[in-house]
Amino acid sequence: MNYYVKHAFRDKEDGLKPYSKGETYSSENEERVAFLMEKGFLEEKSKQPPEGEKEFPKHAGGGYFELSNGDKVRGKEEAEITQAKLDAGEDE
């Protein structure tokens, strides 16, 4: 079964393979999946955000936020305003 990666992690039982937030994790090992879910790294696929819907603006650190078009903007308020314009299809 496939699961949604809620928090990034490296799977020690899969050669330390990195999994990023938003990726799909698949395993037949139910005990491993239960452990990762208990620790907050995974959730059931049905609870993930709707397909195609991204969580923007994303905090990039240092007061900067990444927009859906890849641009970085300083300040959360400015990022939210600019992202709303992008979502509405307005050009800057």
mmCIF file of C-alpha atoms in Angstrom:
data_model
loop_
_atom_site.group_PDB
_atom_site.id
_atom_site.type_symbol
_atom_site.label_atom_id
_atom_site.label_comp_id
_atom_site.label_asym_id
_atom_site.label_seq_id
_atom_site.Cartn_x
_atom_site.Cartn_y
_atom_site.Cartn_z
ATOM 1 C CA MET A 1 0.000 0.000 0.000
ATOM 2 C CA ASN A 2 1.125 3.583 -0.636
ATOM 3 C CA TYR A 3 1.378 6.270 2.033
ATOM 4 C CA TYR A 4 1.877 10.041 1.992
ATOM 5 C CA VAL A 5 5.177 11.305 3.462
ATOM 6 C CA LYS A 6 4.178 13.907 6.037
ATOM 7 C CA HIS A 7 7.717 14.747 7.249
ATOM 8 C CA ALA A 8 11.029 14.133 5.478
ATOM 9 C CA PHE A 9 13.086 11.177 6.692
ATOM 10 C CA ARG A 10 15.720 8.625 5.678
ATOM 11 C CA ASP A 11 14.512 5.046 5.818
ATOM 12 C CA LYS A 12 17.129 3.021 7.658
ATOM 13 C CA GLU A 13 15.534 -0.202 6.410
ATOM 14 C CA ASP A 14 15.810 0.902 2.781
ATOM 15 C CA GLY A 15 19.529 1.740 2.578
ATOM 16 C CA LEU A 16 18.967 5.205 4.126
ATOM 17 C CA LYS A 17 16.910 6.239 1.116
ATOM 18 C CA PRO A 18 15.659 9.826 1.638
ATOM 19 C CA TYR A 19 11.940 10.563 1.421
ATOM 20 C CA SER A 20 10.775 14.181 1.101
ATOM 21 C CA LYS A 21 7.515 15.678 2.298
ATOM 22 C CA GLY A 22 4.778 15.041 -0.254
ATOM 23 C CA GLU A 23 6.354 11.933 -1.765
ATOM 24 C CA THR A 24 4.760 8.506 -1.746
ATOM 25 C CA TYR A 25 6.143 5.777 0.495
ATOM 26 C CA SER A 26 5.385 2.170 -0.354
ATOM 27 C CA SER A 27 6.121 -0.903 1.754
ATOM 28 C CA GLU A 28 4.779 -4.379 2.363
ATOM 29 C CA ASN A 29 6.208 -4.335 5.915
ATOM 30 C CA GLU A 30 3.156 -3.412 8.005
ATOM 31 C CA GLU A 31 5.201 -3.116 11.206
ATOM 32 C CA ARG A 32 7.548 -0.594 9.569
ATOM 33 C CA VAL A 33 4.629 1.425 8.211
ATOM 34 C CA ALA A 34 2.903 1.391 11.618
ATOM 35 C CA PHE A 35 6.134 2.600 13.268
ATOM 36 C CA LEU A 36 6.584 5.443 10.759
ATOM 37 C CA MET A 37 2.943 6.465 11.129
ATOM 38 C CA GLU A 38 3.224 6.418 14.928
ATOM 39 C CA LYS A 39 6.296 8.679 14.754
ATOM 40 C CA GLY A 40 4.460 11.105 12.446
ATOM 41 C CA PHE A 41 6.417 10.511 9.238
ATOM 42 C CA LEU A 42 3.586 8.937 7.224
ATOM 43 C CA GLU A 43 -0.157 9.175 6.867
ATOM 44 C CA GLU A 44 -2.702 7.307 4.833
ATOM 45 C CA LYS A 45 -2.929 8.346 1.196
ATOM 46 C CA SER A 46 -6.552 9.459 1.621
ATOM 47 C CA LYS A 47 -5.487 12.180 4.110
ATOM 48 C CA GLN A 48 -2.981 13.870 1.795
ATOM 49 C CA PRO A 49 -3.687 17.221 0.138
ATOM 50 C CA PRO A 50 -5.755 17.034 -3.068
ATOM 51 C CA GLU A 51 -3.775 16.172 -6.218
ATOM 52 C CA GLY A 52 -2.245 19.196 -7.907
ATOM 53 C CA GLU A 53 -2.727 21.419 -4.869
ATOM 54 C CA LYS A 54 0.596 22.615 -3.486
ATOM 55 C CA GLU A 55 1.263 24.302 -0.200
ATOM 56 C CA PHE A 56 2.580 27.674 -1.344
ATOM 57 C CA PRO A 57 4.134 29.891 -0.300
ATOM 58 C CA LYS A 58 6.679 27.550 1.315
ATOM 59 C CA HIS A 59 9.008 28.840 4.024
ATOM 60 C CA ALA A 60 12.539 28.720 2.648
ATOM 61 C CA GLY A 61 14.315 30.010 5.756
ATOM 62 C CA GLY A 62 15.790 33.360 6.700
ATOM 63 C CA GLY A 63 12.464 35.136 6.290
ATOM 64 C CA TYR A 64 12.122 34.093 2.637
ATOM 65 C CA PHE A 65 9.239 32.194 1.059
ATOM 66 C CA GLU A 66 9.187 30.239 -2.195
ATOM 67 C CA LEU A 67 6.255 30.816 -4.537
ATOM 68 C CA SER A 68 4.659 28.322 -6.909
ATOM 69 C CA ASN A 69 6.541 29.857 -9.843
ATOM 70 C CA GLY A 70 9.901 29.300 -8.105
ATOM 71 C CA ASP A 71 10.483 32.925 -7.131
ATOM 72 C CA LYS A 72 11.545 33.773 -3.580
ATOM 73 C CA VAL A 73 9.999 36.664 -1.682
ATOM 74 C CA ARG A 74 10.996 38.138 1.672
ATOM 75 C CA GLY A 75 8.235 38.283 4.284
ATOM 76 C CA LYS A 76 5.235 36.043 4.829
ATOM 77 C CA GLU A 77 2.610 38.721 4.134
ATOM 78 C CA GLU A 78 4.268 39.751 0.858
ATOM 79 C CA ALA A 79 4.569 36.078 -0.150
ATOM 80 C CA GLU A 80 0.892 35.401 0.560
ATOM 81 C CA ILE A 81 -0.207 38.456 -1.443
ATOM 82 C CA THR A 82 2.052 37.591 -4.383
ATOM 83 C CA GLN A 83 0.990 33.921 -4.320
ATOM 84 C CA ALA A 84 -2.684 34.937 -4.320
ATOM 85 C CA LYS A 85 -2.019 36.999 -7.447
ATOM 86 C CA LEU A 86 -0.275 34.021 -9.077
ATOM 87 C CA ASP A 87 -3.166 31.727 -8.170
ATOM 88 C CA ALA A 88 -5.613 34.215 -9.696
ATOM 89 C CA GLY A 89 -3.549 34.324 -12.897
ATOM 90 C CA GLU A 90 -2.435 37.920 -12.538
ATOM 91 C CA ASP A 91 1.008 38.934 -13.763
ATOM 92 C CA GLU A 92 3.369 40.904 -11.581
#
